[in-house]
Each structure stands twice: as C-alpha cells, then as structure tokens.
CSV table of C-alpha atoms and ligand atoms in Angstrom, one decimal:
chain,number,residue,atom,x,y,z
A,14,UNK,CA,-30.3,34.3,-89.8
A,15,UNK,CA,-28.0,37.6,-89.3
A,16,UNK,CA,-28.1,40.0,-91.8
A,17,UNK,CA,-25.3,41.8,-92.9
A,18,UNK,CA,-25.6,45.7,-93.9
A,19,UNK,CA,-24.3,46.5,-97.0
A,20,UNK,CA,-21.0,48.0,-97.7
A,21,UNK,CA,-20.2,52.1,-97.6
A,22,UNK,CA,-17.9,53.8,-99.8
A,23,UNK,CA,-16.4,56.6,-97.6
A,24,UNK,CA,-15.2,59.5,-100.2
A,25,UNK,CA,-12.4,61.9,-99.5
A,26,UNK,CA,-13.1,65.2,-101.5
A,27,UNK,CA,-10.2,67.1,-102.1
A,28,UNK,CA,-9.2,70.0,-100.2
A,29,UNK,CA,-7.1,73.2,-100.3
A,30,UNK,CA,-3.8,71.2,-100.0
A,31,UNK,CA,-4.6,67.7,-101.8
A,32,UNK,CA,-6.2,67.5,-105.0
A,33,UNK,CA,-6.2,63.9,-107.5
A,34,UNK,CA,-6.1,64.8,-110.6
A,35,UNK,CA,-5.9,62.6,-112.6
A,36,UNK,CA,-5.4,58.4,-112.5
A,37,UNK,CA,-5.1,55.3,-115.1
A,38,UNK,CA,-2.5,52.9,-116.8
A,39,UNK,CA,-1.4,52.0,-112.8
A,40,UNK,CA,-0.7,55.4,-112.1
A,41,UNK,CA,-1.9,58.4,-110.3
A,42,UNK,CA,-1.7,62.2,-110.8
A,43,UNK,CA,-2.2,64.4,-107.1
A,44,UNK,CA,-1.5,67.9,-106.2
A,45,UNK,CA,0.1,67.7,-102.7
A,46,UNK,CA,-0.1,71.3,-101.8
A,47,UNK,CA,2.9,73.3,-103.9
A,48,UNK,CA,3.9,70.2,-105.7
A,49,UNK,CA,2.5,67.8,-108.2
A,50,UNK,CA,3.6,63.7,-107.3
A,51,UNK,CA,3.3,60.8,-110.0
A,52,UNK,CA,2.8,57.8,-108.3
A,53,UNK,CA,2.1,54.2,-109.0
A,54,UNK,CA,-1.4,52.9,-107.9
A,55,UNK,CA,-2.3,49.2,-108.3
A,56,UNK,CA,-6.0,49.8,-108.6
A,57,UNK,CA,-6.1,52.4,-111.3
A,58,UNK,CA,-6.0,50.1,-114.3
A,59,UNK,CA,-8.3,52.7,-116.5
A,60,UNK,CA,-8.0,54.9,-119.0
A,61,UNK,CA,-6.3,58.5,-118.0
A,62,UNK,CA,-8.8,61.3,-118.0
A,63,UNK,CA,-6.0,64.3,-118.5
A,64,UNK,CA,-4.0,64.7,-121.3
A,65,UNK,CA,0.0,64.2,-121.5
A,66,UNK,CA,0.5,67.6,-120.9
A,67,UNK,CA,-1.1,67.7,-117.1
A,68,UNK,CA,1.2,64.7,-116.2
A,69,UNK,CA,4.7,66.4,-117.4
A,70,UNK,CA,3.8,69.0,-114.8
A,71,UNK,CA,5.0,66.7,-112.2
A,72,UNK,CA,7.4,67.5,-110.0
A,73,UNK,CA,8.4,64.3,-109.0
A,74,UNK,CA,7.8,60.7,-110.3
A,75,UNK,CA,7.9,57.5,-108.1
A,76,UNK,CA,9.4,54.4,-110.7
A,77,UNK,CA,9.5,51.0,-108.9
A,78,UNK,CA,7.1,48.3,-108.0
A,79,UNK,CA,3.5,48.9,-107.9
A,80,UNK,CA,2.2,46.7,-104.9
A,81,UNK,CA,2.4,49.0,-101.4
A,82,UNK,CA,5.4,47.6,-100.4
A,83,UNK,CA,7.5,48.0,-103.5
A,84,UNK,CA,10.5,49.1,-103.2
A,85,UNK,CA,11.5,51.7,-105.6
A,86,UNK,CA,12.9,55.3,-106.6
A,87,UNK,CA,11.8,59.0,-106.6
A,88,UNK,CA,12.9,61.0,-110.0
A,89,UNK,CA,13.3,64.6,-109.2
A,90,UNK,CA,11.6,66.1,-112.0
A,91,UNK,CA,11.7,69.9,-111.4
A,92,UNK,CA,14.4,71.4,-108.9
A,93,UNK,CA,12.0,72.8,-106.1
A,94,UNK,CA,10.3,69.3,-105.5
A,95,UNK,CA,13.3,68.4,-102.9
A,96,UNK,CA,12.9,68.9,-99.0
A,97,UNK,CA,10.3,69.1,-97.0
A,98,UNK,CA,7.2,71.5,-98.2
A,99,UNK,CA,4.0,72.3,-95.5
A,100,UNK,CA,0.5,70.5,-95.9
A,101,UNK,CA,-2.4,72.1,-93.7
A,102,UNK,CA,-5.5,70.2,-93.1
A,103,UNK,CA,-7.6,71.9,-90.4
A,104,UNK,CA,-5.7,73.3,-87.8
A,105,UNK,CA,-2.9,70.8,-88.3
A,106,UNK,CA,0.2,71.3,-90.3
A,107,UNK,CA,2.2,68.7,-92.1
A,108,UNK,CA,6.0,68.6,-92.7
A,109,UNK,CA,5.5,66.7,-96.3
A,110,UNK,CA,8.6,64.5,-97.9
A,111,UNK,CA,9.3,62.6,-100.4
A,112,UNK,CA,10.3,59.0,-98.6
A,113,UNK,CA,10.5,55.5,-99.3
A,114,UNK,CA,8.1,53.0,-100.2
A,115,UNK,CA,6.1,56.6,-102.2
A,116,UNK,CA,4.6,57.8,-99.4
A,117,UNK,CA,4.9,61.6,-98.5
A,118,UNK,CA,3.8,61.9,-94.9
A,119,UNK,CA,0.0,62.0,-95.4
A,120,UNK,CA,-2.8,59.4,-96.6
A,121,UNK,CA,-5.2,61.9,-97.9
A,122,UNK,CA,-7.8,59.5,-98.1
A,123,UNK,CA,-7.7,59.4,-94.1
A,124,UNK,CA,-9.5,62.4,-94.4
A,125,UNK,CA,-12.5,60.6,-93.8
A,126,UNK,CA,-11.8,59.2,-90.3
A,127,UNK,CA,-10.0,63.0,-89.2
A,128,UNK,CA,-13.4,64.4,-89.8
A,129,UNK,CA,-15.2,61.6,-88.5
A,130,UNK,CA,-13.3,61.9,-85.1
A,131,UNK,CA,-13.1,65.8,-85.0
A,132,UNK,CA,-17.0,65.6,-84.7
A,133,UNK,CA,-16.7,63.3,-81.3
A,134,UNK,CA,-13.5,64.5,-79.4
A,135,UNK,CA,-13.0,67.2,-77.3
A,136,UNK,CA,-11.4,68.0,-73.9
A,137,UNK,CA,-10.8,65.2,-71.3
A,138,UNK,CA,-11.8,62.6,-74.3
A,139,UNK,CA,-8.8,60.1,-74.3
A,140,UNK,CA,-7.9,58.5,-77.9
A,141,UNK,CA,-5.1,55.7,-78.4
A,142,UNK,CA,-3.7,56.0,-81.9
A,143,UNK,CA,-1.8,53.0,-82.1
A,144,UNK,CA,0.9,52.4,-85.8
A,145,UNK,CA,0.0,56.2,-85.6
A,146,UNK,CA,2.5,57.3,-88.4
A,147,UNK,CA,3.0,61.0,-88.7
A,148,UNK,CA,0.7,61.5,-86.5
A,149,UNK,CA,-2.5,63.8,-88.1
A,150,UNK,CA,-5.2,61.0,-86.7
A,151,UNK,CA,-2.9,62.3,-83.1
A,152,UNK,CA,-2.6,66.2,-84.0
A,153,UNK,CA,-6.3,66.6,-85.4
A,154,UNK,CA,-8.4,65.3,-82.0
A,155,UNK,CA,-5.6,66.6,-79.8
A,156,UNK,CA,-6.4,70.0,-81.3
A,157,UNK,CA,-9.6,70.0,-80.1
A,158,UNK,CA,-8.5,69.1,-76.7
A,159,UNK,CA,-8.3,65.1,-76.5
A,160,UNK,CA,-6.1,63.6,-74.7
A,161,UNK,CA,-3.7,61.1,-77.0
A,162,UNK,CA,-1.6,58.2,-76.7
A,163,UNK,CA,0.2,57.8,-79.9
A,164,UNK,CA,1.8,54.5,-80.7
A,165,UNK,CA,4.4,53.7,-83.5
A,166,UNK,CA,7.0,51.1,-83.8
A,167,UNK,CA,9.4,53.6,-85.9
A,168,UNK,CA,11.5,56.4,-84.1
A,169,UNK,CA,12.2,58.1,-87.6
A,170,UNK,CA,7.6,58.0,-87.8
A,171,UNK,CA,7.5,59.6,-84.4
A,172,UNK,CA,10.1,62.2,-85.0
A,173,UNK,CA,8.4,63.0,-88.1
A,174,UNK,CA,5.0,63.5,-85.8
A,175,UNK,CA,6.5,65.6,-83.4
A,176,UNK,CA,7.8,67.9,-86.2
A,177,UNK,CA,4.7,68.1,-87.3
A,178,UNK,CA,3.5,69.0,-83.6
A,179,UNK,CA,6.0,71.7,-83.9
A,180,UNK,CA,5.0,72.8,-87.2
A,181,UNK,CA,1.4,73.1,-86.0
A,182,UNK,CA,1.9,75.4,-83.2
A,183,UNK,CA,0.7,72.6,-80.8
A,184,UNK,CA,4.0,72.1,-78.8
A,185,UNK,CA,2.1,71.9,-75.5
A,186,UNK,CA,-1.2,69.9,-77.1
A,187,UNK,CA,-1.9,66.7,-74.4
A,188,UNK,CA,-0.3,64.0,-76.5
A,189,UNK,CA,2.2,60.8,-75.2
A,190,UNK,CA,4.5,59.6,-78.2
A,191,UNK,CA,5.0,56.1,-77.6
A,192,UNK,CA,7.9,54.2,-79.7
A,193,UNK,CA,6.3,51.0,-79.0
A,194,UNK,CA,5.1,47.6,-80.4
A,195,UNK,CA,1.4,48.5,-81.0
A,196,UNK,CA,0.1,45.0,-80.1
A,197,UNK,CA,2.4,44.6,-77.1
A,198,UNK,CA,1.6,48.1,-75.8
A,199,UNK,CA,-2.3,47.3,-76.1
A,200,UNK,CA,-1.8,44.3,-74.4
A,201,UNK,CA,0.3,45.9,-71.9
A,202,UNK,CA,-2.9,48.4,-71.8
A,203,UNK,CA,-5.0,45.6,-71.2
A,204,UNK,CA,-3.0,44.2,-67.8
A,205,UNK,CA,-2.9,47.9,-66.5
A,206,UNK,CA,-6.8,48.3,-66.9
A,207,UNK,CA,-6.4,51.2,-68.9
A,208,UNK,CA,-9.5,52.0,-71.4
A,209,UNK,CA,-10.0,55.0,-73.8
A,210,UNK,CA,-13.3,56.5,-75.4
A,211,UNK,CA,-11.3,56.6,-78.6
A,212,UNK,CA,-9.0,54.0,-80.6
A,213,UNK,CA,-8.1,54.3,-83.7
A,214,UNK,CA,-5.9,51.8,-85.4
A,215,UNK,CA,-3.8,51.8,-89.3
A,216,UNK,CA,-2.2,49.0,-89.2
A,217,UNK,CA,-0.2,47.9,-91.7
A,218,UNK,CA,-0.2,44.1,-93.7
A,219,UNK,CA,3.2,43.2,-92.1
A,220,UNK,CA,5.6,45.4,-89.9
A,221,UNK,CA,8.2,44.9,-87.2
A,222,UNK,CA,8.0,46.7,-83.9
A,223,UNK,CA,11.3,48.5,-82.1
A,224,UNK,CA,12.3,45.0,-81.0
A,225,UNK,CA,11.8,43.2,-84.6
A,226,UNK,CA,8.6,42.0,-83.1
A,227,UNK,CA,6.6,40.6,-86.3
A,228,UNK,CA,3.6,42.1,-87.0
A,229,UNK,CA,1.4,40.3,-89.5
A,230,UNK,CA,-2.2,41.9,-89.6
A,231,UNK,CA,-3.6,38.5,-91.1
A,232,UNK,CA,-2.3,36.7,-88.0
A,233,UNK,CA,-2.2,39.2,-85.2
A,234,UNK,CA,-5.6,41.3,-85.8
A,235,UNK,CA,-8.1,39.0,-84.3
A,236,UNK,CA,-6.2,39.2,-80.1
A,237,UNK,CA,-5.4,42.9,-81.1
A,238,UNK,CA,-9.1,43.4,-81.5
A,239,UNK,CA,-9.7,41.3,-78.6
A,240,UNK,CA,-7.1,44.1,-76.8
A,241,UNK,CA,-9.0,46.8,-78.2
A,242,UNK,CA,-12.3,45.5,-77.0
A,243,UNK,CA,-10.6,45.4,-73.3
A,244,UNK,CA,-9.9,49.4,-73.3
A,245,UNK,CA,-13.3,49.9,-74.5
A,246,UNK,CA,-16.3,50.3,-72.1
A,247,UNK,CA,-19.8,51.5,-71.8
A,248,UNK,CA,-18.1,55.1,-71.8
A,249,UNK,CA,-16.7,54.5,-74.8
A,250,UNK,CA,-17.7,56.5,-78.0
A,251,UNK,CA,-15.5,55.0,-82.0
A,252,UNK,CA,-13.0,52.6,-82.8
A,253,UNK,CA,-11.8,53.0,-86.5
A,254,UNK,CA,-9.7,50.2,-88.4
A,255,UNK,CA,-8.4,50.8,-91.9
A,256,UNK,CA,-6.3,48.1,-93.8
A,257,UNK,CA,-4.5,48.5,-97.2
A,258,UNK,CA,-2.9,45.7,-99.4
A,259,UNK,CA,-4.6,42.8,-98.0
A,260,UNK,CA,-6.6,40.6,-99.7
A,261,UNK,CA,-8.8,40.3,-96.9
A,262,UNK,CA,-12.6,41.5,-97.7
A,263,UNK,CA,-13.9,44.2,-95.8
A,264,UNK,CA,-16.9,41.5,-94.7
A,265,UNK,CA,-14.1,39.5,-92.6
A,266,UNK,CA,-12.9,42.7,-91.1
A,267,UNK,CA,-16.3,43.5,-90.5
A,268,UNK,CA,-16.9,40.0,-88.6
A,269,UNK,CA,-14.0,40.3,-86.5
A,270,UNK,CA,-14.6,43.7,-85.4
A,271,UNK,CA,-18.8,42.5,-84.9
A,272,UNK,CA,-16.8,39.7,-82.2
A,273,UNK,CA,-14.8,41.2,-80.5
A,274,UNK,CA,-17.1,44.5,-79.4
A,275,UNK,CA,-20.2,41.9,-78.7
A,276,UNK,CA,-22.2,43.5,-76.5
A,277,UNK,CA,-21.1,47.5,-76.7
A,278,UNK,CA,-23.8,48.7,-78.3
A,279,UNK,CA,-23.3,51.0,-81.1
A,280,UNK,CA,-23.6,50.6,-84.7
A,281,UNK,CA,-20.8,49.1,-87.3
A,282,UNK,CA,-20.4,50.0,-90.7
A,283,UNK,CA,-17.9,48.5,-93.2
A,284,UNK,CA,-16.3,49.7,-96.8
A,285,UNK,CA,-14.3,51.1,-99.2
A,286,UNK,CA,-12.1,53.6,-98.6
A,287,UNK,CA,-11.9,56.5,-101.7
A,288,UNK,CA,-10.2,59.1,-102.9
A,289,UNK,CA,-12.5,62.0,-105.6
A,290,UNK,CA,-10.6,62.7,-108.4
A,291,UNK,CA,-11.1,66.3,-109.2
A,292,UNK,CA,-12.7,67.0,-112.1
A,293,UNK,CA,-13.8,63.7,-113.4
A,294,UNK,CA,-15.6,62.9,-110.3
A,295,UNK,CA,-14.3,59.5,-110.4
A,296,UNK,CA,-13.3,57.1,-106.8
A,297,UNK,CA,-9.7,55.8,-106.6
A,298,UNK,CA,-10.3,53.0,-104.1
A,299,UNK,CA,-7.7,53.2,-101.4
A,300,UNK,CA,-8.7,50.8,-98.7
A,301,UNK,CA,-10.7,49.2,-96.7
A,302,UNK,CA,-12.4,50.0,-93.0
A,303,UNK,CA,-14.8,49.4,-90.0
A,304,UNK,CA,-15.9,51.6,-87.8
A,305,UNK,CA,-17.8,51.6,-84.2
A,306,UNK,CA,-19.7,54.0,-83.3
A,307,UNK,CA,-22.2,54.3,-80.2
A,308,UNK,CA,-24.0,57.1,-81.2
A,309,UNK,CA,-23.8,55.5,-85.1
B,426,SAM,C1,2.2,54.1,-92.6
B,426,SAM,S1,1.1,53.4,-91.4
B,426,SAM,C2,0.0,52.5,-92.2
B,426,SAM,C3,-0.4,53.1,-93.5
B,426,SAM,C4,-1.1,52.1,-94.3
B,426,SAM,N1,-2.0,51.4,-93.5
B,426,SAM,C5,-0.2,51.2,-95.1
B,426,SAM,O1,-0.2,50.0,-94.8
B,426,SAM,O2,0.4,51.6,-96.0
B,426,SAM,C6,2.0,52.1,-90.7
B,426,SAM,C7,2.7,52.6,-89.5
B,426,SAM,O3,2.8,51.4,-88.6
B,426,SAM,C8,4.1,51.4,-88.0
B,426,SAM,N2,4.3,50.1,-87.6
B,426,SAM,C9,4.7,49.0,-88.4
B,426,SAM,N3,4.8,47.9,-87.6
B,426,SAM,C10,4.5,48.3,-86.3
B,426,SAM,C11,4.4,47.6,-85.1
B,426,SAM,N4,4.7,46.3,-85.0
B,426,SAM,N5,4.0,48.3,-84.0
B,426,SAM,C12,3.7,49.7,-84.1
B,426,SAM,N6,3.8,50.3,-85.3
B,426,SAM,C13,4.2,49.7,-86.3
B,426,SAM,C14,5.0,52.0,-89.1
B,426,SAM,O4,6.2,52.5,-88.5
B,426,SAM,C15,4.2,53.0,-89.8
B,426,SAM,O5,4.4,54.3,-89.2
C-alpha cells in the first residue's frame, strides 16, 4: 500500500522589508517596508496579540470582503501611504502599491519558494514562470543568471514586473515577458518541444487569460500538470505549485503532481504555506504547495 509522507509547514520569517505583526478577529497587521497595511485575512480567527495602539499605526486599511477575491476598498489612513513605495528582497527591488482585490505587489510568504529556487538556478538554467504576477519568482533566479520565460494573462501584471526590472537595476537580465494564457502557452510549449529545468507555477482559483479564456484551477490543473510534465526531462531540476482559496487539500495536489511527474525521479513534498508573526512566533497559514525536487 503507498504511503504518503506527511505534510510540511514551510515558514516565511520576516525580513528587512516585511514584518507581520500582529493578526486576529479576521484581520492582519504587516509592516511592508515604510508603511504599515491592515488587511483582512480569513484564517486569522484568534485573539490579537498587540494592543489597539500598534493597529492605529496603520497607514492604510483594506474594508471589504474577506474571502481572496473580495472586492473591497483601501482607507488612506495617514497621507504618505499613497503611490508607490520600494520593497527589496535580495537583490530584487519591488515597486509596492496599494491595488485591488488587497494585494500590494508582493506575497511575502513566497519567500519560501525565492529562496528555495535561488539555491538551484544559475547561468544557462532555464525557468518558466507561468501566472507570474509581478514578477519576483522571474527577477530573483534571473539575477543569478537563469534564463526566464515569464507568463501572465494581465498586461497591467507584466507592466508592473517590468517596472520592477527597472527598479532593480536588471534592465538587461535574460528574461521573455509573455502576455499570455498560461495553459495555452504551456500547451503551446508542449507542441514546440520546448522543456525547462525550472517551472514554477501560482495559479490562481479562477482567472481569465488576454482572450477571456477561463481559467478554473479545479478544472484545468490536472492537463496543465500533464503540460508541465512534458517540458520536464531527466535534466530537469524543481517544479513548485502554490494554490490559495481553494478548498482543495494539499493531499490532492500532492496526488496530482505524484501523476503527472511518474517516473522523474526526485522527491515530492507537500504543505502549508506560513507566514511568522514577529514577536509572537505564531504561523498565519497562507496557502498551500508541492514541490519537485531531483536532488530533494
Ligand atoms: C496574483 S497571482 C496568484 C496569487 C495567488 N495565487 C492568488 O490566487 O491570490 C495570479 C496571477 O495570475 C494571472 N492570471 C490569471 N488568470 C490567468 C491566465 N488564464 N493565464 C495567465 N495568467 C493568469 C493574474 O493576472 C495574476 O497576475
């Protein structure tokens, strides 16, 4: 009978530029660099570890729904906390906003997977990046010389990379920005025999691509892991999935990632996804993820 390995919690400690301070009653309390965000968080249904006081330092509140895809509002707070402020992680350089749907520009809790990577690119290694967002999983390898191919259905998402290229000093860094369908690129991939040492994938519960192709990750994942497996070969060194908001478990994800890279070798591991909140100590769950490693 197979046996399953257990599940790892993967925890993002916070850094120069990212700090969580505090969470509870459905919110959360981080330091983005110069400014201090409340947002809402689903998960974080305890009891708040700061007192009133560290929360009125905000500089900007997000009010609205609480599930990922709520829609909602940011409340200036203090005057500073509009435009765009700079986040550094590693040798990478973010161009943070305040934007819809909460987010800023940056999943701290990503963190994780940028380190995980930085320890196995360098020159001449080729990574796709496909619903790459901002582009740090892009900006981080390609600073250590991998080649990237950087995939995102939103031309706002990759304008907002290539800023951050810009930002970073890494105008002539190796990397393609692709305004693309991510499934219908890596099947595209796929018919051209094209095949990377590196994919890395974020995608999101339900999206459209540039031609309102649907994305649904509970639908779609299983041929886009069949995809992924195609550009992988013996050469091959890490896929890396994260998904948020589902109510999949991170055993399916597991299984489906277990069939589709049969027979590569390697080890897989499957978890949690957390963020450390600063003082406390205590994990804010973020999401879930699997990851393939040969050398694992
Ligand atoms: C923000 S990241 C995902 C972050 C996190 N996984 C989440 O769900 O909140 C999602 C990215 O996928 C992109 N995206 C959505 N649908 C897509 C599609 N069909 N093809 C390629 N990119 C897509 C979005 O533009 C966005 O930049």
């Amino acid at each position: 009978m197979p046996t399953l390995s257990s599940s790892e919690t993967l925890v993002a400690e916070p850094w120069r530029d990212y700090a969580l301070l505090d969470s509870g009653e459905g919110r959360k309390l981080e330091r983005f660099g110069a400014r201090i965000l409340d947002r809402p968080d689903s998960q974080a249904l305890w009891a708040r570890s700061q007192p009133t006081e560290a929360w009125d330092a905000a500089d900007a509140r997000f009010t609205g729904g609480k599930d990922e895809e709520g829609q909602g509002n940011w409340d200036i707070l203090k005057r500073h906390a509009d435009g765009t402020w700079p986040l550094t992680y590693g040798d990478v350089r973010c161009e943070a906003q305040l934007s819809g749907f909460r987010h800023v520009g940056i999943f701290p809790e990503q963190r994780v997977h940028w380190d995980f990577m930085e320890e196995r690119v360098g020159p001449e290694f080729s990574l796709l990046n496909l619903f790459g967002y901002t582009g740090l999983a892009s900006l981080l390898p390609a600073a250590k010389g991998a080649k990237v191919t950087h995939v995102d259905a939103s031309k706002k998402a990759i304008a907002w990379a290539r800023t951050n290229q810009e930002a970073s000093g890494m105008a002539e860094a190796p990397v393609r920005w692709i305004c693309d369908d991510a499934a219908r690129f890596a099947a595209r991939e796929v018919r051209r025999g094209n095949r990377y040492d590196g994919i890395v994938l974020d995608p999101p519960k339900y999206g459209r691509g540039p031609k309102n192709e649907i994305w649904r990750l509970e639908e779609q994942l299983p041929t886009l892991l069949a995809d992924v497996r195609a550009m992988l070969d013996g050469g091959s060194s890490f896929m890396v999935l994260t998904a948020y908001a589902t109510h999949l478990s991170a055993i399916t994800l597991r299984r489906l990632v277990e069939d589709a890279l049969a027979g590569l070798g390697g080890a897989i591991t499957h978890g949690e996804m957390t963020i450390r909140e600063e003082g406390s100590g205590r994990l804010l769950p973020t999401s879930l993820f699997v990851r393939w490693d040969r050398h694992g």
